[in-house]
Amino acid sequence: PHRVSNTSASLFERGQAVIPGGVNSPVRAFGSVGGTPYFVERADGPFVYDVEGRRYIDYVQSYGPSILGHAHPDVIAAIRDAATRGTSYGAPTENEVRIAEEMTSRVEGLEMMRLVSSGTEAAMSAIRLARGATGRSKILKFAGNYHGHTDSLLVAGGSGIAQQGLKGSEGVTAGAIEDTIVAPYNVVPEIDESIAVVCVEPIAANMGLVPPAPGFLAGLREACDAAGAMLLFDEVITGFRLCRGGAAEWFGVQPDVWCFGKVIGGGLPMGAYGASREIMSNVAPLGGVYQAGTLSGNPLATAAGLAALEHLTVEAYAALAERAARLQEGMQASFDAAGVAAVLPRVGPLLGIFFTDTAPHDFDSAKAAADNGVYPRFFHGMLDRGIALAPGAYEAIFPSLAHGDEEIEATIAACAEVAATL
């Protein structure tokens, strides 16, 4: 049968009639960079192909999950195999136990965990757990950190919230955020006995990439201990991307509660939250903190996640970090040669870009860099040359294990061309 030939423009137009903004997550609408989003038809390794057949070297990589590259044969085989046995049961499965064993074995101090279906759900549940376990109601978060779209955590959020130029969200009641305190990132705030939990992205990756200042995370740990508050690491981005044991291993600071997403689902929707056995015993059916989910521990997602984690060895992380370092050095050299003010902060495999002289250290400095108008020009210049970056200045760059020498060199060459036009 003859298929109507779609273009990104025609699909975007059709989408806008039936989906708000034509997209199912705001940053995808290209609002902050302008132009029409490319609609993806398929992806393979380091590449995505749009509906018009154009190929891009992809550094969005689904904002983090595709750490092995797109459509990795082992992940696809695991999903295919799982799908033939049914897609959801509402009953426990072996793979749920296996993935919990795998994750707890990698992360020091993580003894028990509960699977959910998204990073937002994980953060929401982790906060409820901390409040239930401490009997306190106040939470503290940092400006520019993004913990999903839960009411109490949207205030002063990074990622899409920052992209839209919003302080928070309409539809969030004053009551929903009256127990949320917002502090600047990279400064240890005053923490008292009213605070249940301090939520932090151990490496801020939703306001561009902003590493923690030396002593910041250790300072939070001390302040939480002194006040009897819990420390929550939101590792939705850093978890199983930074290194085997995540941020706790990387920085040598252990939180009380974690939340995860992205990588652990192997490209399918999955999140998790966890803590020590003692803290997790507050969660129903063991304790009084209720949380449930029909699709939690979905057999396709657990199969995909296990297949992905199997490849994430110490060597794999070293290879990822090496790729990110080559991109960082090559792109930095391109900007320097063209006389363009740019910094590319990097922590291991995580990479960011800011068009400014000095690396931002908090949301205000990140916002100043994001708002100067250079990123959209760079983004479109790269896109025109077949390199897909996130359509917004507040996201990270995600090289995958599928990005080889050829792709990295092509990216650096394109960057040099675009830098000369800036």
Coordinates of C-alpha atoms in Angstrom, one line a residue:
P1 CA 0.0 0.0 0.0
H2 CA 1.2 3.5 -0.9
R3 CA 2.2 5.5 2.2
V4 CA 1.5 9.2 2.3
S5 CA 5.0 10.8 2.4
N6 CA 5.3 12.6 5.7
T7 CA 7.5 15.6 6.3
S8 CA 8.4 16.9 9.7
A9 CA 6.6 20.1 8.9
S10 CA 3.3 18.2 8.0
L11 CA 3.5 16.0 11.0
F12 CA 4.2 19.0 13.3
E13 CA 1.2 20.7 11.8
R14 CA -1.0 17.7 12.4
G15 CA 0.4 17.2 15.8
Q16 CA -0.4 20.7 16.9
A17 CA -4.1 20.1 16.1
V18 CA -4.3 17.2 18.5
I19 CA -1.4 17.5 21.0
P20 CA -0.5 20.7 23.0
G21 CA 2.3 22.3 21.0
G22 CA 2.4 19.2 18.8
V23 CA 4.7 17.4 21.3
N24 CA 4.5 15.2 24.3
S25 CA 7.3 16.9 26.3
P26 CA 7.7 20.7 25.9
V27 CA 11.4 21.0 25.0
R28 CA 10.8 18.9 21.8
A29 CA 8.7 21.8 20.3
F30 CA 11.9 23.7 19.5
G31 CA 10.4 26.8 21.3
S32 CA 13.8 28.0 22.6
V33 CA 15.8 27.4 19.4
G34 CA 13.1 28.2 16.8
G35 CA 12.2 26.3 13.7
T36 CA 10.4 23.0 13.1
P37 CA 11.4 19.9 15.1
Y38 CA 12.6 16.9 13.1
F39 CA 10.3 13.9 13.5
V40 CA 12.3 10.7 14.0
E41 CA 11.4 7.6 12.0
R42 CA 14.1 5.3 13.3
A43 CA 17.4 5.2 15.1
D44 CA 20.5 3.0 15.1
G45 CA 23.7 3.2 17.2
P46 CA 24.8 6.9 17.2
F47 CA 22.3 7.9 14.5
V48 CA 18.7 9.0 14.2
Y49 CA 16.9 9.3 10.9
D50 CA 14.1 11.7 10.4
V51 CA 10.9 11.0 8.4
E52 CA 12.4 12.6 5.3
G53 CA 15.3 10.1 5.5
R54 CA 17.9 12.6 6.8
R55 CA 20.6 11.1 9.1
Y56 CA 21.9 12.9 12.2
I57 CA 24.7 12.0 14.6
D58 CA 22.6 12.0 17.7
Y59 CA 23.7 13.5 21.1
V60 CA 20.2 13.7 22.5
Q61 CA 20.1 9.9 22.9
S62 CA 16.7 10.2 24.4
Y63 CA 18.2 12.5 27.1
G64 CA 20.3 9.8 28.6
P65 CA 18.7 6.3 28.4
S66 CA 20.5 5.2 25.2
I67 CA 23.9 4.8 26.7
L68 CA 24.7 1.9 24.4
G69 CA 23.5 3.8 21.4
H70 CA 20.1 3.3 19.8
A71 CA 18.5 -0.1 19.1
H72 CA 21.4 -2.1 20.5
P73 CA 21.0 -5.7 19.3
D74 CA 21.2 -7.2 22.8
V75 CA 18.6 -4.8 24.2
I76 CA 16.3 -5.3 21.2
A77 CA 16.6 -9.1 21.5
A78 CA 15.7 -8.9 25.2
I79 CA 12.7 -6.8 24.5
R80 CA 11.6 -9.1 21.6
D81 CA 12.0 -12.2 23.8
A82 CA 10.1 -10.6 26.7
A83 CA 7.3 -9.3 24.5
T84 CA 6.5 -12.8 23.1
R85 CA 5.7 -13.8 26.7
G86 CA 3.2 -11.0 27.3
T87 CA 3.7 -7.3 28.1
S88 CA 2.3 -6.8 31.6
Y89 CA 1.0 -9.1 34.3
G90 CA 0.3 -7.2 37.4
A91 CA 2.1 -10.0 39.2
P92 CA 5.8 -10.2 40.3
T93 CA 8.5 -11.6 37.9
E94 CA 12.0 -12.9 38.2
N95 CA 13.5 -9.9 36.3
E96 CA 12.2 -7.5 38.9
V97 CA 14.2 -9.3 41.5
R98 CA 17.2 -9.6 39.2
I99 CA 17.4 -5.9 38.3
A100 CA 17.0 -4.9 42.0
E101 CA 19.9 -7.3 42.8
E102 CA 22.0 -5.9 40.0
M103 CA 21.4 -2.2 41.0
T104 CA 21.9 -2.8 44.8
S105 CA 25.1 -4.7 44.2
R106 CA 26.6 -1.8 42.3
V107 CA 25.6 1.1 44.5
E108 CA 27.1 1.2 48.0
G109 CA 24.5 1.8 50.7
L110 CA 21.5 1.0 48.4
E111 CA 20.0 -2.1 50.0
M112 CA 16.4 -2.1 48.8
M113 CA 14.6 -0.5 46.0
R114 CA 11.2 -0.2 44.4
L115 CA 10.6 0.1 40.6
V116 CA 8.3 2.7 39.1
S117 CA 7.6 3.9 35.6
S118 CA 9.5 7.2 35.4
G119 CA 12.0 9.5 37.0
T120 CA 9.2 11.8 38.1
E121 CA 7.5 9.0 39.9
A122 CA 10.7 8.0 41.5
A123 CA 11.4 11.5 42.9
M124 CA 7.8 11.9 44.0
S125 CA 7.9 8.6 45.9
A126 CA 11.3 9.2 47.4
I127 CA 10.1 12.5 48.9
R128 CA 7.0 10.8 50.3
L129 CA 9.3 8.1 51.8
A130 CA 11.6 10.7 53.4
R131 CA 8.7 12.6 54.9
G132 CA 7.1 9.4 56.2
A133 CA 10.4 8.1 57.7
T134 CA 11.3 11.4 59.4
G135 CA 7.8 12.6 60.3
R136 CA 8.7 16.0 59.0
S137 CA 7.1 18.0 56.2
K138 CA 9.5 20.5 54.7
I139 CA 11.8 19.7 51.8
L140 CA 14.7 21.7 50.4
K141 CA 15.7 21.8 46.7
F142 CA 18.1 23.8 44.7
A143 CA 17.3 26.4 42.0
G144 CA 17.9 24.9 38.5
N145 CA 17.8 21.3 39.7
Y146 CA 15.0 19.4 38.0
H147 CA 13.3 16.5 39.8
G148 CA 10.4 15.8 37.3
H149 CA 7.1 17.4 37.2
T150 CA 5.7 16.7 40.7
D151 CA 3.9 19.8 42.1
S152 CA 6.1 20.3 45.1
L153 CA 9.3 20.0 43.1
L154 CA 8.6 22.2 40.0
V155 CA 9.4 25.5 41.7
A156 CA 12.6 27.0 40.3
G157 CA 13.2 23.8 38.3
G158 CA 15.7 23.3 35.5
S159 CA 15.3 21.7 32.1
G160 CA 12.0 22.5 30.4
I161 CA 10.8 24.7 33.2
A162 CA 13.9 27.0 32.8
Q163 CA 13.5 26.7 29.0
Q164 CA 10.0 28.1 29.1
G165 CA 11.3 31.0 31.3
L166 CA 9.0 29.8 34.1
K167 CA 9.6 30.1 37.9
G168 CA 7.3 27.2 38.5
S169 CA 4.0 26.1 37.0
E170 CA 0.4 27.3 36.8
G171 CA -1.9 24.8 38.3
V172 CA 0.4 24.2 41.2
T173 CA -1.3 25.5 44.4
A174 CA 0.3 27.6 47.0
G175 CA -0.3 24.8 49.4
A176 CA 1.6 22.3 47.3
I177 CA 4.8 24.3 47.5
E178 CA 4.5 25.9 51.0
D179 CA 6.7 23.2 52.4
T180 CA 9.3 23.5 49.6
I181 CA 12.4 25.7 50.3
V182 CA 14.6 26.7 47.4
A183 CA 18.3 27.4 47.8
P184 CA 21.1 28.3 45.4
Y185 CA 23.1 25.4 44.0
N186 CA 26.7 24.9 45.2
V187 CA 26.1 26.7 48.6
V188 CA 25.4 24.6 51.7
P189 CA 22.2 26.0 53.1
E190 CA 21.0 26.3 56.7
I191 CA 19.2 23.0 57.5
D192 CA 17.1 22.8 60.6
E193 CA 14.9 20.2 62.4
S194 CA 11.8 21.1 60.2
I195 CA 13.4 19.7 57.0
A196 CA 12.6 16.1 56.1
V197 CA 14.9 15.9 53.1
V198 CA 17.4 17.8 51.0
C199 CA 17.0 16.9 47.3
V200 CA 19.9 17.5 45.0
E201 CA 21.2 16.5 41.6
P202 CA 24.7 15.5 42.6
I203 CA 25.9 16.9 39.2
A204 CA 23.3 19.4 38.0
A205 CA 22.5 18.3 34.4
N206 CA 19.2 20.2 33.8
M207 CA 20.7 23.7 33.8
G208 CA 23.4 22.8 31.4
L209 CA 26.1 20.8 33.1
V210 CA 27.1 22.3 36.5
P211 CA 29.4 20.2 38.6
P212 CA 29.2 20.3 42.4
A213 CA 31.8 22.7 43.9
P214 CA 34.5 20.9 46.0
G215 CA 33.0 20.2 49.4
F216 CA 29.4 21.0 48.4
L217 CA 28.0 17.4 48.6
A218 CA 30.1 16.5 51.7
G219 CA 28.8 19.7 53.3
L220 CA 25.2 18.7 52.6
R221 CA 25.9 15.3 54.1
E222 CA 27.2 16.9 57.3
A223 CA 24.4 19.5 57.5
C224 CA 21.7 16.8 57.0
D225 CA 23.3 14.6 59.7
A226 CA 23.5 17.5 62.1
A227 CA 19.8 18.3 61.6
G228 CA 18.5 14.7 61.4
A229 CA 17.3 15.4 57.8
M230 CA 17.7 12.9 54.9
L231 CA 19.9 13.5 51.9
L232 CA 18.3 12.5 48.5
F233 CA 20.5 12.1 45.4
D234 CA 18.4 12.5 42.3
E235 CA 20.5 10.2 40.0
V236 CA 18.0 10.0 37.2
I237 CA 20.7 11.3 34.9
T238 CA 23.9 10.4 36.8
G239 CA 22.9 6.9 37.9
F240 CA 24.7 4.2 35.9
R241 CA 26.0 6.8 33.5
L242 CA 28.7 8.4 35.6
C243 CA 30.3 5.1 36.8
R244 CA 29.1 1.7 38.1
G245 CA 28.2 3.1 41.5
G246 CA 26.9 6.5 40.4
A247 CA 27.5 9.8 42.2
A248 CA 28.0 8.2 45.6
E249 CA 31.0 6.2 44.3
W250 CA 32.3 9.1 42.2
F251 CA 32.2 11.7 45.0
G252 CA 32.6 9.5 48.0
V253 CA 29.4 10.9 49.6
Q254 CA 26.5 8.6 50.4
P255 CA 23.0 9.9 50.4
D256 CA 20.1 8.3 52.5
V257 CA 17.8 8.0 49.5
W258 CA 18.3 7.7 45.8
C259 CA 16.1 8.0 42.7
F260 CA 17.0 6.6 39.3
G261 CA 15.6 6.5 35.8
K262 CA 16.9 6.8 32.2
V263 CA 19.7 4.2 31.8
I264 CA 18.0 1.6 34.0
G265 CA 15.1 1.1 31.6
G266 CA 17.3 0.4 28.6
G267 CA 15.3 3.0 26.6
L268 CA 11.9 1.9 28.0
P269 CA 9.9 3.8 30.7
M270 CA 11.3 2.9 34.1
G271 CA 12.4 4.6 37.3
A272 CA 13.4 3.4 40.8
Y273 CA 13.9 4.8 44.3
G274 CA 15.8 3.1 47.0
A275 CA 17.6 3.4 50.3
S276 CA 18.9 1.3 53.2
R277 CA 16.8 -1.7 54.3
E278 CA 15.8 0.3 57.4
I279 CA 14.5 3.3 55.5
M280 CA 12.8 1.2 52.8
S281 CA 10.9 -0.8 55.5
N282 CA 8.6 2.3 55.7
V283 CA 7.2 1.5 52.3
A284 CA 4.0 -0.5 52.0
P285 CA 3.4 -3.4 52.4
L286 CA 6.1 -3.3 55.1
G287 CA 5.2 0.2 56.4
G288 CA 2.8 3.1 56.2
V289 CA 4.2 5.0 53.2
Y290 CA 1.9 4.0 50.3
Q291 CA 3.1 3.8 46.7
A292 CA 1.9 1.5 43.9
G293 CA 1.8 1.2 40.1
T294 CA 0.0 -1.1 37.6
L295 CA 3.0 -1.1 35.2
S296 CA 5.7 -0.9 37.8
G297 CA 8.4 -3.5 37.1
N298 CA 7.1 -3.9 33.5
P299 CA 8.6 -7.1 32.0
L300 CA 9.7 -5.3 28.8
A301 CA 11.5 -2.5 30.7
T302 CA 13.2 -4.9 33.2
A303 CA 14.4 -7.1 30.3
A304 CA 15.8 -4.0 28.5
G305 CA 17.3 -2.6 31.6
L306 CA 19.1 -5.8 32.5
A307 CA 20.5 -6.1 29.0
A308 CA 21.8 -2.6 29.1
L309 CA 23.4 -2.9 32.6
E310 CA 25.2 -6.1 31.5
H311 CA 27.3 -4.0 29.1
L312 CA 28.0 -1.3 31.6
T313 CA 31.4 -2.5 32.9
V314 CA 34.2 -0.4 34.4
E315 CA 35.8 -0.5 30.9
A316 CA 32.6 0.8 29.3
Y317 CA 32.6 3.8 31.6
A318 CA 36.2 4.5 30.8
A319 CA 35.4 4.4 27.1
L320 CA 32.5 6.8 27.5
A321 CA 34.6 9.2 29.5
E322 CA 37.3 9.1 26.9
R323 CA 34.8 9.9 24.2
A324 CA 33.3 12.8 26.2
A325 CA 36.9 14.1 26.8
R326 CA 37.7 14.0 23.0
L327 CA 34.5 15.9 22.2
Q328 CA 35.3 18.4 24.9
E329 CA 38.8 19.0 23.8
G330 CA 38.0 19.1 20.1
M331 CA 35.0 21.4 20.4
Q332 CA 36.8 23.7 22.9
A333 CA 39.7 24.0 20.4
S334 CA 37.2 24.9 17.6
F335 CA 35.7 27.7 19.7
D336 CA 39.0 29.0 20.8
A337 CA 40.3 29.1 17.2
A338 CA 37.2 31.0 16.1
G339 CA 37.5 33.4 19.1
V340 CA 34.1 32.3 20.4
A341 CA 33.6 32.5 24.2
A342 CA 32.6 28.9 25.2
V343 CA 33.2 26.5 28.0
L344 CA 32.5 22.7 28.0
P345 CA 32.3 21.5 31.5
R346 CA 32.8 17.7 31.8
V347 CA 32.4 15.2 34.6
G348 CA 33.5 11.7 33.4
P349 CA 31.1 10.8 30.6
L350 CA 28.8 13.8 31.2
L351 CA 29.4 16.9 29.0
G352 CA 27.8 20.3 28.8
I353 CA 28.2 23.5 26.8
F354 CA 27.8 27.2 27.7
F355 CA 28.5 30.2 25.5
T356 CA 30.3 32.3 28.1
D357 CA 33.8 32.9 29.4
T358 CA 33.6 31.1 32.7
A359 CA 31.8 27.9 33.7
P360 CA 28.5 28.6 35.5
H361 CA 28.3 27.5 39.2
D362 CA 24.6 28.0 39.9
F363 CA 21.3 28.6 38.2
D364 CA 21.7 32.4 37.9
S365 CA 25.0 32.1 36.1
A366 CA 23.7 29.2 33.9
K367 CA 20.7 31.2 33.0
A368 CA 22.8 34.2 32.0
A369 CA 24.8 31.9 29.6
A370 CA 21.6 30.2 28.3
D371 CA 19.8 33.5 27.6
N372 CA 22.6 35.2 25.5
G373 CA 21.2 34.0 22.2
V374 CA 24.2 32.1 21.0
Y375 CA 23.0 28.5 21.6
P376 CA 20.1 28.6 19.1
R377 CA 22.5 29.7 16.3
F378 CA 25.0 27.0 17.3
F379 CA 22.2 24.3 17.5
H380 CA 20.8 25.1 14.0
G381 CA 24.3 25.3 12.5
M382 CA 25.1 21.8 13.9
L383 CA 21.7 20.5 12.9
D384 CA 22.2 21.7 9.3
R385 CA 25.5 19.7 9.3
G386 CA 23.8 16.5 10.5
I387 CA 24.6 16.8 14.2
A388 CA 21.6 16.6 16.6
L389 CA 22.0 18.3 20.0
A390 CA 19.3 18.9 22.5
P391 CA 17.0 21.8 21.3
G392 CA 17.6 23.9 24.4
A393 CA 20.6 25.4 26.2
Y394 CA 19.8 23.7 29.6
E395 CA 20.4 20.1 28.6
A396 CA 23.5 18.0 28.6
I397 CA 25.3 16.4 25.6
F398 CA 25.1 12.6 25.7
P399 CA 27.7 10.6 23.8
S400 CA 27.0 6.9 23.8
L401 CA 29.1 3.8 23.5
A402 CA 28.1 3.6 19.8
H403 CA 29.8 7.0 19.0
G404 CA 33.0 5.9 17.3
D405 CA 36.1 7.9 16.2
E406 CA 34.4 8.8 12.9
E407 CA 31.3 10.3 14.5
I408 CA 33.4 12.2 17.1
E409 CA 35.7 13.6 14.4
A410 CA 32.7 14.6 12.2
T411 CA 31.2 16.4 15.2
I412 CA 34.4 18.3 15.9
A413 CA 34.7 19.3 12.3
A414 CA 31.1 20.5 12.1
C415 CA 31.7 22.4 15.3
A416 CA 34.7 24.2 13.8
E417 CA 32.6 25.2 10.8
V418 CA 29.8 26.5 12.9
A419 CA 32.1 28.3 15.4
A420 CA 33.5 30.3 12.5
T421 CA 30.0 31.6 11.8
L422 CA 29.4 32.7 15.4

